[in-house]
Coordinates of N, CA and C in Angstrom, one line a residue:
X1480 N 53.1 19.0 -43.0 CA 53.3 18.1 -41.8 C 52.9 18.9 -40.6
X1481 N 53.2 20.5 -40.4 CA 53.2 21.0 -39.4 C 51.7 21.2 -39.1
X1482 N 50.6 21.3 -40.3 CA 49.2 21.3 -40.4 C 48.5 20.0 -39.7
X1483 N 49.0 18.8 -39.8 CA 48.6 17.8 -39.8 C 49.0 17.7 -38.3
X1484 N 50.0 18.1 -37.5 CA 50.0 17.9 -36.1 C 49.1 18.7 -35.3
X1485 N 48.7 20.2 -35.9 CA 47.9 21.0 -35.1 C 46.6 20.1 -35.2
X1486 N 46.1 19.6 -36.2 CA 44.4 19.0 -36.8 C 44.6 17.9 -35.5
X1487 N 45.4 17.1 -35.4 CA 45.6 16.4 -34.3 C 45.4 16.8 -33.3
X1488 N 45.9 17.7 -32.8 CA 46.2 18.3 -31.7 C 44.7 18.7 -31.2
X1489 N 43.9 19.2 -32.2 CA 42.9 20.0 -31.7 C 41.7 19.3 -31.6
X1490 N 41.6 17.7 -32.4 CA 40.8 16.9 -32.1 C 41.0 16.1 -30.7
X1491 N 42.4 15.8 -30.4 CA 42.5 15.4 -28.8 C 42.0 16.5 -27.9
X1492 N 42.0 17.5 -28.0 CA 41.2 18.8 -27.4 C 39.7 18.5 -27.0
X1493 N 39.4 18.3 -28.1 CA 38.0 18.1 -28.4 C 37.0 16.8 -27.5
X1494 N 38.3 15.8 -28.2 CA 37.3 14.6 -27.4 C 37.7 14.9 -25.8
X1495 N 39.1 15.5 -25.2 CA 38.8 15.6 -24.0 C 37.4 16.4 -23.4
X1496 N 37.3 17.4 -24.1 CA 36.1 18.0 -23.5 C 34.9 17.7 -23.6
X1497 N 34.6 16.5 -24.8 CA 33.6 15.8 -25.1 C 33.3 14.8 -23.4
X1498 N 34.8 14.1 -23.5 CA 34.5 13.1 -22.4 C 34.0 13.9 -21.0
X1499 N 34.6 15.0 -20.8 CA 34.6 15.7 -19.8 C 32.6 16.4 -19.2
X1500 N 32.3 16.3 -20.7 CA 31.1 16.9 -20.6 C 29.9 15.3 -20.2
X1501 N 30.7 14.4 -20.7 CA 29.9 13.3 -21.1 C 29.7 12.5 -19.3
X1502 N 31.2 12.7 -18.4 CA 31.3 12.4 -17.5 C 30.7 13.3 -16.3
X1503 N 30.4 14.3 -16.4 CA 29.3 15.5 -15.7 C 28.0 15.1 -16.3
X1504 N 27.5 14.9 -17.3 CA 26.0 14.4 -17.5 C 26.0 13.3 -16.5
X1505 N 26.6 12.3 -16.3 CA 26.7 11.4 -15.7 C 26.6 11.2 -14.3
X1506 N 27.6 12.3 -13.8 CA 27.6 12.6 -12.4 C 25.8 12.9 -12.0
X1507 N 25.3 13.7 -12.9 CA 24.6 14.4 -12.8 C 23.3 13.4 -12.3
X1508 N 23.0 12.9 -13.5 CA 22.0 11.4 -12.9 C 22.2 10.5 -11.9
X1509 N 23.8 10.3 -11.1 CA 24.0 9.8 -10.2 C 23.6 10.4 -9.1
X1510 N 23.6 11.5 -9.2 CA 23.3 12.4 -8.0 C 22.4 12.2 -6.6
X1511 N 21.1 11.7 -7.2 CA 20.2 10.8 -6.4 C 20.0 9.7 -6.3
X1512 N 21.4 8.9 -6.5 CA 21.6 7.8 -5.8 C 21.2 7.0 -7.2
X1513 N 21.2 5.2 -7.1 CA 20.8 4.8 -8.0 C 19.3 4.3 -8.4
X1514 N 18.6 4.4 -9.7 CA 17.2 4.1 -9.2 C 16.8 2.7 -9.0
X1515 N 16.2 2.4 -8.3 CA 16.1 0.8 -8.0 C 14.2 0.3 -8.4
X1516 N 14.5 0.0 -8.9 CA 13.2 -1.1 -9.4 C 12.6 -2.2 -8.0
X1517 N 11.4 -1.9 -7.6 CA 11.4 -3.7 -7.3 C 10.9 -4.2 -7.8
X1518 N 10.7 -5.7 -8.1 CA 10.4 -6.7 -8.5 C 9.0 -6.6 -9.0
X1519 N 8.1 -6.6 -10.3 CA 6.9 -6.1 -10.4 C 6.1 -7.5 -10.0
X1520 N 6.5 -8.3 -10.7 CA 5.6 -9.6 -10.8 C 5.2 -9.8 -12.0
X1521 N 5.1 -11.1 -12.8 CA 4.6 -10.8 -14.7 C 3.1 -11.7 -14.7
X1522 N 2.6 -12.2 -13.7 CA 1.3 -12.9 -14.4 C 0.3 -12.6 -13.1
X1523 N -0.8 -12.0 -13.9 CA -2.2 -11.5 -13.6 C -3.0 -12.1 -13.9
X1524 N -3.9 -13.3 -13.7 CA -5.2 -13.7 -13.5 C -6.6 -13.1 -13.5
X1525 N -7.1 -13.1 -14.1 CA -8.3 -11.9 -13.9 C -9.8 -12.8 -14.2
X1526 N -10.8 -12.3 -13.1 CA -11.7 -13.5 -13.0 C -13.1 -12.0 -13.4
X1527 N -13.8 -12.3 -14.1 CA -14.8 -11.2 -14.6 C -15.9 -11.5 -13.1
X1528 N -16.7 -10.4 -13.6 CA -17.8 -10.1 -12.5 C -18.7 -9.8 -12.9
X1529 N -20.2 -9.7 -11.9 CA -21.1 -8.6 -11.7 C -21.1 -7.5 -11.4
X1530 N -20.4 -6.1 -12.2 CA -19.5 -5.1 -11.6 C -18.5 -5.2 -10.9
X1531 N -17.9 -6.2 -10.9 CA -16.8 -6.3 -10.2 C -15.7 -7.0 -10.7
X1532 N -14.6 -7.1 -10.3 CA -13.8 -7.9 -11.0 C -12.8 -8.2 -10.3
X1533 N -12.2 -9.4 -10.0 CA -10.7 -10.3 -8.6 C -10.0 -10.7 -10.1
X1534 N -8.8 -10.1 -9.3 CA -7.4 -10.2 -9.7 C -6.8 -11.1 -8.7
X1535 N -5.7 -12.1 -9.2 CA -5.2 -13.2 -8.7 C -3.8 -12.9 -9.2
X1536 N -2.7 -11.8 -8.3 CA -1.5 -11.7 -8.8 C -0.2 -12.3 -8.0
X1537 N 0.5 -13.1 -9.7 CA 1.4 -13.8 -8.7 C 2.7 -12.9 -8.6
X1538 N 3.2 -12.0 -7.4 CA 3.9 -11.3 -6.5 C 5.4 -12.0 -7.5
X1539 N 6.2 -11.0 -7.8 CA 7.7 -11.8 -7.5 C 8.5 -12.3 -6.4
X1540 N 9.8 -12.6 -6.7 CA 10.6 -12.8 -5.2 C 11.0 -12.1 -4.4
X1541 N 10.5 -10.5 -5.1 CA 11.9 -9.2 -4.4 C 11.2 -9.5 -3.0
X1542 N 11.9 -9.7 -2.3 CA 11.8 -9.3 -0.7 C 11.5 -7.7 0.1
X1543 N 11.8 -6.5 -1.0 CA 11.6 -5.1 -1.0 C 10.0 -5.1 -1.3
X1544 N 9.6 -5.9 -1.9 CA 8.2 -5.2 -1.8 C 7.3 -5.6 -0.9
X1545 N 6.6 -4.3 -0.6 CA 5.8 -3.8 0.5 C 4.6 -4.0 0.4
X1546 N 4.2 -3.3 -0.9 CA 3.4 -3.0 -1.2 C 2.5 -2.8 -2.8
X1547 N 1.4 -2.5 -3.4 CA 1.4 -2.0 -4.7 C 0.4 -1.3 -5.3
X1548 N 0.3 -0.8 -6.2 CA -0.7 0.3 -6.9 C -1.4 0.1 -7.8
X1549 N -2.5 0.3 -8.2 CA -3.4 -0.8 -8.8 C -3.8 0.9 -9.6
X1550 N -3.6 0.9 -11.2 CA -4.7 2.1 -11.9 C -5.8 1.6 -12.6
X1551 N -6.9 2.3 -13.2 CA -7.4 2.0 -13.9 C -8.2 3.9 -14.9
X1552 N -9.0 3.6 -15.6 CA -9.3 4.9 -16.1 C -8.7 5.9 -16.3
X1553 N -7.3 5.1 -17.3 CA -6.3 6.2 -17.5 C -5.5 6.7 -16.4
X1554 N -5.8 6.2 -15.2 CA -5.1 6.9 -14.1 C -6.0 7.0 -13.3
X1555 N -7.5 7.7 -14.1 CA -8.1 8.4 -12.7 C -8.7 7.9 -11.5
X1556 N -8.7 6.4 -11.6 CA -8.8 5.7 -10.3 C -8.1 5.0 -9.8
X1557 N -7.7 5.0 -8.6 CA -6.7 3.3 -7.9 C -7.2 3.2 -7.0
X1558 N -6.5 2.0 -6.8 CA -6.2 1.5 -5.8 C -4.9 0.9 -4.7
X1559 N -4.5 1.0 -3.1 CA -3.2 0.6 -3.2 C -3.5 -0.2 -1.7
X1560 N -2.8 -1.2 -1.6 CA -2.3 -2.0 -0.4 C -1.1 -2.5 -0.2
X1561 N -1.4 -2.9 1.1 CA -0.1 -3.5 1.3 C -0.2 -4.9 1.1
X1562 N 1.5 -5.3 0.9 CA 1.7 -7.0 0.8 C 2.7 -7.4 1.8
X1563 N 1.7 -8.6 2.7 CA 2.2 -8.7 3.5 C 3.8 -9.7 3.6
X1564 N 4.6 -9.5 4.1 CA 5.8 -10.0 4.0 C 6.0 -11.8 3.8
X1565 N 4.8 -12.2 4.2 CA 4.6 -14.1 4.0 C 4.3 -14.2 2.6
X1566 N 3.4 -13.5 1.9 CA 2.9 -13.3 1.1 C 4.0 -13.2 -0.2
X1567 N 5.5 -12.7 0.0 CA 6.6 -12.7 -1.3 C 6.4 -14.3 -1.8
X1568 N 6.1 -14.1 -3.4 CA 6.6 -15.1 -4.6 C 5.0 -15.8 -4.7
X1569 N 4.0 -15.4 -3.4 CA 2.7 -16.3 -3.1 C 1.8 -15.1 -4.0
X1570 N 0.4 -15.5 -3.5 CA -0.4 -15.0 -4.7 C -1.4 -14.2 -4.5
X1571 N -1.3 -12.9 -4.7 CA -2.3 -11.9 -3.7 C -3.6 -12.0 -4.6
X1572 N -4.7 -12.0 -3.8 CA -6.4 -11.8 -4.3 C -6.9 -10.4 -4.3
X1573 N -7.2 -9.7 -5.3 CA -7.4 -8.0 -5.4 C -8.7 -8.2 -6.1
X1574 N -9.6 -8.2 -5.2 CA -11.4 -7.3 -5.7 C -11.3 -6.2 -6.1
X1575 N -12.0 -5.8 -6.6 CA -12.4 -4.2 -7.5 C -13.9 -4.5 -7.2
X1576 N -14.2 -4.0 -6.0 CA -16.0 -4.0 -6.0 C -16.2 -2.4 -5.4
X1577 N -16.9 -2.1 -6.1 CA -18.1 -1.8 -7.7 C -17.2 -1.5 -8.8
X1578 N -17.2 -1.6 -9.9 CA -16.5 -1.7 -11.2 C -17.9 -1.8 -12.5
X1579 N -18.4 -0.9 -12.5 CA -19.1 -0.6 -13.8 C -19.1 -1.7 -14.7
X1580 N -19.5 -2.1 -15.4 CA -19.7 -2.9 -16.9 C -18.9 -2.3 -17.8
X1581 N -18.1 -3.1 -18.1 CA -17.4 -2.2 -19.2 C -15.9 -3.1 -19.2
X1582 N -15.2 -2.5 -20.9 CA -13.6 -2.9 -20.3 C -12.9 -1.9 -20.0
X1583 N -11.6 -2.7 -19.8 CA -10.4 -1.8 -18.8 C -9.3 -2.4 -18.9
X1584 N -8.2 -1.1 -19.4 CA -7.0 -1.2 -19.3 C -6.1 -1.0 -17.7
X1585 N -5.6 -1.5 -17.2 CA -4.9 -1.7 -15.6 C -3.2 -1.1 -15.7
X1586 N -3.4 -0.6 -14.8 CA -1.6 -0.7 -14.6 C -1.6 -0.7 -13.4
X1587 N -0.2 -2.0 -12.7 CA 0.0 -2.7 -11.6 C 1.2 -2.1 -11.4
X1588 N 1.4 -1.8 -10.4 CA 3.0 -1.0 -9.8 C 3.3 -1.8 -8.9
X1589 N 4.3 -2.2 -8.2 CA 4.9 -3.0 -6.8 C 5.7 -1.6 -6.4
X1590 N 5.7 -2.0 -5.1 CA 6.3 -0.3 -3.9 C 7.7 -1.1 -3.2
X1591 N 8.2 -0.5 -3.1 CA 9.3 -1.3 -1.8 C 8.4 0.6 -0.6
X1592 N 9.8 0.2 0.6 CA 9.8 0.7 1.6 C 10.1 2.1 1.6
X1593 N 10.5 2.4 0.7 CA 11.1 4.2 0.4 C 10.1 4.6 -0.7
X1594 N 9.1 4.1 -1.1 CA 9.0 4.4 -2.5 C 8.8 3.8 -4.0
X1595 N 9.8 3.7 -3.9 CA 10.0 3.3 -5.0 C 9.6 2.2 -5.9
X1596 N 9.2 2.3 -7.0 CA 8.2 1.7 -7.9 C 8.3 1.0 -8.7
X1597 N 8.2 -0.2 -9.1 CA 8.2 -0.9 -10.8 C 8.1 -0.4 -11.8
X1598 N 8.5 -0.9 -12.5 CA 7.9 -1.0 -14.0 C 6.2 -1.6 -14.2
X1599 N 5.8 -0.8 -15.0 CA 4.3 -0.9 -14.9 C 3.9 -3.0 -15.2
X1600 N 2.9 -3.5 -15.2 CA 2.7 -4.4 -15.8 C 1.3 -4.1 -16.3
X1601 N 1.2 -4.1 -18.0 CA -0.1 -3.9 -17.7 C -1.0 -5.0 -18.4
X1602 N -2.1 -4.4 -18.5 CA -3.3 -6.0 -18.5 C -4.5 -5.4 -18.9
X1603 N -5.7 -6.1 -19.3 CA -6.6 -6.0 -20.1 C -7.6 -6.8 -19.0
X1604 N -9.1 -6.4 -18.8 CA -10.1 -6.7 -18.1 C -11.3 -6.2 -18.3
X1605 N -12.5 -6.6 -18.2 CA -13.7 -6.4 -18.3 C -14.8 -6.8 -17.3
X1606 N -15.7 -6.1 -17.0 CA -17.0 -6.9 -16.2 C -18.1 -6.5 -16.8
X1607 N -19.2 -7.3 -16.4 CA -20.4 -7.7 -17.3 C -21.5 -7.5 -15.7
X1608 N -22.6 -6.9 -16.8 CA -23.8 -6.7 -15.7 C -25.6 -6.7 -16.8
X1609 N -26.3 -5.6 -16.8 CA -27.4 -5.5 -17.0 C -26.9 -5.5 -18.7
X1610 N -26.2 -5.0 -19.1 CA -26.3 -5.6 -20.6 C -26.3 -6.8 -21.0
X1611 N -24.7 -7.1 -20.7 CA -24.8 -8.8 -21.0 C -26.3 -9.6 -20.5
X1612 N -26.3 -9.3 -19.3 CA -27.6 -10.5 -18.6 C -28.8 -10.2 -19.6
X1613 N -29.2 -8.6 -20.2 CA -30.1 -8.6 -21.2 C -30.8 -9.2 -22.5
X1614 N -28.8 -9.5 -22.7 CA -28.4 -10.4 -24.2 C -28.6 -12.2 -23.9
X1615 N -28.9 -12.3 -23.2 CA -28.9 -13.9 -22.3 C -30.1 -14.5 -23.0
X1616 N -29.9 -15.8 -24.0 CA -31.1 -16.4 -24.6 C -30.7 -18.0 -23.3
X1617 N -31.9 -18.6 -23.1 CA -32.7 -19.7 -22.9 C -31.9 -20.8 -23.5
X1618 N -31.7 -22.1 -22.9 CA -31.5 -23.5 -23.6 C -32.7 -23.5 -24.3
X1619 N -33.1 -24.3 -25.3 CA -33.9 -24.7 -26.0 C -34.3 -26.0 -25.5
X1620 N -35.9 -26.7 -26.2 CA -35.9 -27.5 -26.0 C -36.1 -28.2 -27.4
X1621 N -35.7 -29.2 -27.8 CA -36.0 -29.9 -29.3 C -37.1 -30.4 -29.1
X1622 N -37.5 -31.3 -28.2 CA -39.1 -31.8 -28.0 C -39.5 -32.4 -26.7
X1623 N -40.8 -32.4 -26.5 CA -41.1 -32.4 -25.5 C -42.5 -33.5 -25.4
X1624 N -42.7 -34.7 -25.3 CA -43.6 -35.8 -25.3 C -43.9 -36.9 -24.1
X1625 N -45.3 -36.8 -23.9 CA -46.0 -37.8 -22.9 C -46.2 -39.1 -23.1
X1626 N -45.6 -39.8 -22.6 CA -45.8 -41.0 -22.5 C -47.0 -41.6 -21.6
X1627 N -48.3 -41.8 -22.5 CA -49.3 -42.3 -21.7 C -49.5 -43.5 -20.7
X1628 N -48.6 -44.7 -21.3 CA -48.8 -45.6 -21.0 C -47.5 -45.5 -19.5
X1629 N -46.3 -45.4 -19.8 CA -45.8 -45.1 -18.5 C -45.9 -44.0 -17.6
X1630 N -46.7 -43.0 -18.0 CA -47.3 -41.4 -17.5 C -46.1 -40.9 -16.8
X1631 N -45.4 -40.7 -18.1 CA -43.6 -40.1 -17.8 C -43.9 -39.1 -19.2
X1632 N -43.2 -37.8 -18.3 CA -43.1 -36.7 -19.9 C -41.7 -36.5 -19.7
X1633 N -41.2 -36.6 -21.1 CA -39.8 -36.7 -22.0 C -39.7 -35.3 -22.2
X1634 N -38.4 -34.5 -21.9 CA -37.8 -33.5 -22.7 C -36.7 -33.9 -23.0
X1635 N -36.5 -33.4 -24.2 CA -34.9 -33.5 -25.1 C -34.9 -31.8 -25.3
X1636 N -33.2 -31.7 -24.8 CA -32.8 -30.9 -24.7 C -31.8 -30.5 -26.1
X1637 N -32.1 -29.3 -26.9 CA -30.6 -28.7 -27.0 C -29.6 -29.0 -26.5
X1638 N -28.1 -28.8 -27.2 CA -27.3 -28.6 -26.5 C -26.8 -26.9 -26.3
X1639 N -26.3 -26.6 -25.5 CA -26.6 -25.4 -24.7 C -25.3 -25.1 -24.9
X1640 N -24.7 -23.8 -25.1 CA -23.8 -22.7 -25.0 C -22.9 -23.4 -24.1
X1641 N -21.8 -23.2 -24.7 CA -20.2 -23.8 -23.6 C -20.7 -23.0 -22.2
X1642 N -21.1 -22.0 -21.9 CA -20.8 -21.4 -20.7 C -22.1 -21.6 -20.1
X1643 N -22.6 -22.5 -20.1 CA -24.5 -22.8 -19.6 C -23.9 -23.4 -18.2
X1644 N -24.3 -23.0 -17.5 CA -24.4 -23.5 -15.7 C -25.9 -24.6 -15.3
X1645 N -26.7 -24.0 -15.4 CA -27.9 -25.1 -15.8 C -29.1 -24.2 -16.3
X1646 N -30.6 -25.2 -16.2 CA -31.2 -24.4 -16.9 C -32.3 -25.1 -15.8
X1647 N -33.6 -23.8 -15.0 CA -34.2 -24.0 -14.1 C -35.9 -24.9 -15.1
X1648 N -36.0 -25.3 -14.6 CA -37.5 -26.2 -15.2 C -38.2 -26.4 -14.2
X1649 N -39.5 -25.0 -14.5 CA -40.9 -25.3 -13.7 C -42.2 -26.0 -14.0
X1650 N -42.8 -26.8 -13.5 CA -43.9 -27.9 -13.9 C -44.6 -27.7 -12.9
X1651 N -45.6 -27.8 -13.0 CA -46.9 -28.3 -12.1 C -47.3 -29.6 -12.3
X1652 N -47.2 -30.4 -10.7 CA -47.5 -31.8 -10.6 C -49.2 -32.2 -10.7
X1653 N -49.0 -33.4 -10.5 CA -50.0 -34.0 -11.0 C -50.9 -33.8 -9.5
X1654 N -50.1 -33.4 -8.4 CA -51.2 -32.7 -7.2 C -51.5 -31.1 -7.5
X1655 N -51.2 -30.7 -8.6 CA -51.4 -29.2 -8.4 C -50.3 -28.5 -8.2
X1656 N -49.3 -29.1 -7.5 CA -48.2 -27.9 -6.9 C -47.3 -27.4 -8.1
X1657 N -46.6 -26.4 -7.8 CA -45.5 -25.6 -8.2 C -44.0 -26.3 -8.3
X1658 N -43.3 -27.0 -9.1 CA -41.9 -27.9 -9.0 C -41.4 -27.4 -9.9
X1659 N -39.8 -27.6 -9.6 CA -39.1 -26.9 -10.5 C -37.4 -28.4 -10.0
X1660 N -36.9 -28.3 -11.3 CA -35.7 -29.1 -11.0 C -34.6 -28.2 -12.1
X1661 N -33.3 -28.3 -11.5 CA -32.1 -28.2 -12.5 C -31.9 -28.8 -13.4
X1662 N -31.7 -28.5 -14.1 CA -31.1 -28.9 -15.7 C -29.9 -29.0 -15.6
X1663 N -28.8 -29.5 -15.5 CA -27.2 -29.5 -15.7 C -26.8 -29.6 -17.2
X1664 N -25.8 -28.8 -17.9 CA -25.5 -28.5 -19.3 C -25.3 -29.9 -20.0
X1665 N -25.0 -30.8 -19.3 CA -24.8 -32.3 -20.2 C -25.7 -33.1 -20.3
X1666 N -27.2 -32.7 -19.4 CA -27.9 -33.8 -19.3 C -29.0 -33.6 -20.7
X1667 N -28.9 -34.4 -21.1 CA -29.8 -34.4 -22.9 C -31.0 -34.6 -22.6
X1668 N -31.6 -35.4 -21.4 CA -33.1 -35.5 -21.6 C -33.4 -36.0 -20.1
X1669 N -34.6 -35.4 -19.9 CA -35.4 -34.9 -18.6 C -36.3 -36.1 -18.4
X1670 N -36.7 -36.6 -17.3 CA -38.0 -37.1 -17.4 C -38.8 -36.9 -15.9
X1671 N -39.6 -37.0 -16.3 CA -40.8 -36.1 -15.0 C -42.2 -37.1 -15.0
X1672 N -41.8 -37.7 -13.7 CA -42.9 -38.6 -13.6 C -44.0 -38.2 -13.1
X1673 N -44.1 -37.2 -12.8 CA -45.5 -36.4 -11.9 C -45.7 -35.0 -12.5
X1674 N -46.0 -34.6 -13.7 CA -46.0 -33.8 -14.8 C -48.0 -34.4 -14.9
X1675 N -48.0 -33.1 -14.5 CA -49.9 -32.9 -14.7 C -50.1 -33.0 -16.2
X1676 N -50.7 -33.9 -16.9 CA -50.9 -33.6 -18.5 C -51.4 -32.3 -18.6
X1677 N -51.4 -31.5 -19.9 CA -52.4 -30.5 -20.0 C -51.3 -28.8 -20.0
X1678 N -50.7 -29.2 -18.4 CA -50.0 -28.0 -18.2 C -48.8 -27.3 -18.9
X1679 N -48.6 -26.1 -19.1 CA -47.4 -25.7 -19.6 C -46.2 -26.0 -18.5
X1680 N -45.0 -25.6 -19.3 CA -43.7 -25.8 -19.0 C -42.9 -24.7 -18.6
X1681 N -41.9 -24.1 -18.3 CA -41.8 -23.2 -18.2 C -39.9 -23.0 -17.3
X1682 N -39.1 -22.5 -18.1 CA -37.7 -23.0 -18.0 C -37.3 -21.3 -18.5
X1683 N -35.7 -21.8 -17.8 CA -34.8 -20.5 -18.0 C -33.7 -20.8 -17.5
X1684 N -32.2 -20.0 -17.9 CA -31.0 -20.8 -18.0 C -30.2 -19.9 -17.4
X1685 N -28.8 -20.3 -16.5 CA -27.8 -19.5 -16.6 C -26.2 -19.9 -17.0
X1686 N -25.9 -18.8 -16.6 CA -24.5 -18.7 -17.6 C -23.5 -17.7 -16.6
X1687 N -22.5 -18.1 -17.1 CA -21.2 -17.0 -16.5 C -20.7 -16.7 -17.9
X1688 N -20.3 -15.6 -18.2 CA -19.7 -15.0 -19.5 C -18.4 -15.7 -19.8
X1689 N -17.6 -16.2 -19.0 CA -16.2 -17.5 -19.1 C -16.5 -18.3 -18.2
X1690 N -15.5 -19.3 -18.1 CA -15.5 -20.4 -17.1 C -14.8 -19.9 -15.7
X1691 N -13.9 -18.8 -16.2 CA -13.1 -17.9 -15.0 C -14.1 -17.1 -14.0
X1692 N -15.2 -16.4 -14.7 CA -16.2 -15.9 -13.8 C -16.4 -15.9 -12.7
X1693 N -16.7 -14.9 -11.9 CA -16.7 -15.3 -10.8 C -18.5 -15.3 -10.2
X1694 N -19.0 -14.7 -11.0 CA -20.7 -14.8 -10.8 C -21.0 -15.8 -12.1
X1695 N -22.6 -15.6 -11.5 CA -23.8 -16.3 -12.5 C -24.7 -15.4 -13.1
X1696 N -24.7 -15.2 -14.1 CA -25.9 -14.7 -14.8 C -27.3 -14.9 -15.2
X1697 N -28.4 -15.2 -14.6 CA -29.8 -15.7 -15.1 C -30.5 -15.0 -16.0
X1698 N -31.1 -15.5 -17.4 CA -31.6 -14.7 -18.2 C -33.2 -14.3 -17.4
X1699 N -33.4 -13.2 -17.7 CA -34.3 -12.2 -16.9 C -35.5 -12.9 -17.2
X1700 N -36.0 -13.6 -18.3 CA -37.6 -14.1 -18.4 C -37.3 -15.6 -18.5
X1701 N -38.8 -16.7 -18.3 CA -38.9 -18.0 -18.3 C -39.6 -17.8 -19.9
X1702 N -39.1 -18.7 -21.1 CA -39.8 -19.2 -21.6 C -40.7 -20.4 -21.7
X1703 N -41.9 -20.3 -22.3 CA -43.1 -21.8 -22.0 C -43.1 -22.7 -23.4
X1704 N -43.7 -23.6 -22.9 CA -43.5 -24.6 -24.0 C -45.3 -25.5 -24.1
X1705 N -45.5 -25.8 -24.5 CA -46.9 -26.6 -24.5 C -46.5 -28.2 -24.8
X1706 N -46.8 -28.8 -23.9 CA -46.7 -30.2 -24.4 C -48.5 -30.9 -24.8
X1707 N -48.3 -31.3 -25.8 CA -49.4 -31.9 -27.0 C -50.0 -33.5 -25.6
X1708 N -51.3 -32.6 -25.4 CA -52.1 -33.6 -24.8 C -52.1 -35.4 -25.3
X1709 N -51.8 -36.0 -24.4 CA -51.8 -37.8 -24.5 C -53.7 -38.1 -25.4
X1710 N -53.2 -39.0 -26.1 CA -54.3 -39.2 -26.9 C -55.1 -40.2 -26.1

């Protein structure tokens, strides 16, 4: 029995010293006060570019934030501004111009007035330049026929890539000149009442790599077409 009170004894020992140690760690991290977070914000918008690329971030409510920190390349580049005080819960516009081709991993910080920093938010982006625009094929045309008797020439179009903006179409008129009209991605078929018989055609398309985009892409060459002389 007398064993069994000391084993007691020396485990109340124990955990006091435990607590004692556990409440000095404690102190210890208190020391510099408490750490405060502000408010990061959770949705990022991201509109691709021509080497460039606008972020559309919506700010949270914190009233502490000032300002924020924009990374990219692992760290090795940023960016930082301030946010102006009208601007809490509203939706700040962040360019990145010049921004290479390429993708990219981001990390967004928000600042209060001392410092102090968010939690990261991070995010995924890309911008497009001389490669993509490289890769850029032409609408097609499926056929292309003169109408002698109304002296109207018909193009039927392809349908063209979800991300087609329009497609440029050059002709030479029946005075000789140089004309060119837009193609818009829904319109199926063209007609051209002053289309010189004889002459080639000559068209080229653009595109934005999403609908979010914030440029246009034109593919670099015109392809020609020959329309089959009226009998």
């Amino acid at each position: 029995m007398v064993i069994k009170y000391k084993i007691t004894g020396l485990l109340l020992i124990v955990c006091a010293l435990a607590s004692c140690t556990d409440w000095d760690d404690f102190k210890k991290y208190q020391a510099g006060g408490e750490i405060v977070y502000p408010g990061r914000g959770d949705t990022m918008l991201i509109a691709s570019g021509r080497n460039r690329t606008q972020l559309l971030w919506v700010l949270s409510a914190d009233p502490r934030v000032t300002a924020y920190k924009l990374y990219w390349n692992n760290k090795a580049d940023s960016m930082e501004a301030a946010v102006p005080s009208d601007l809490i819960g509203d939706t700040v516009k962040i360019l990145i111009d010049p921004l290479p081709e390429g993708a990219y991993n981001f990390e967004m910080y928000s600042l209060d007035a001392k410092g102090n920093r968010s939690v990261p938010l991070r995010f995924n982006g890309r911008t497009f330049g001389a490669n993509y625009e490289n890769g850029l094929l032409n609408r097609t045309i499926s056929e292309a026929s003169y109408d002698s008797t109304l002296k109207m020439l018909k193009i039927s179009w392809n349908a063209p890539d979800t991300v087609n903006i329009n497609t440029e179409l050059k002709y030479t008129s029946t005075d000789s000149k140089t004309k060119s009209l837009l193609v818009g991605p829904d319109v199926e078929e063209s007609k051209i009442p002053d289309w010189k018989p004889g002459t080639l055609l000559s068209y080229r398309s653009s595109f934005k790599p999403d609908r979010k985009a914030i440029d246009i892409f034109t593919v670099t060459r015109y392809d020609t077409m020959s329309v089959k002389k009226p009998e």
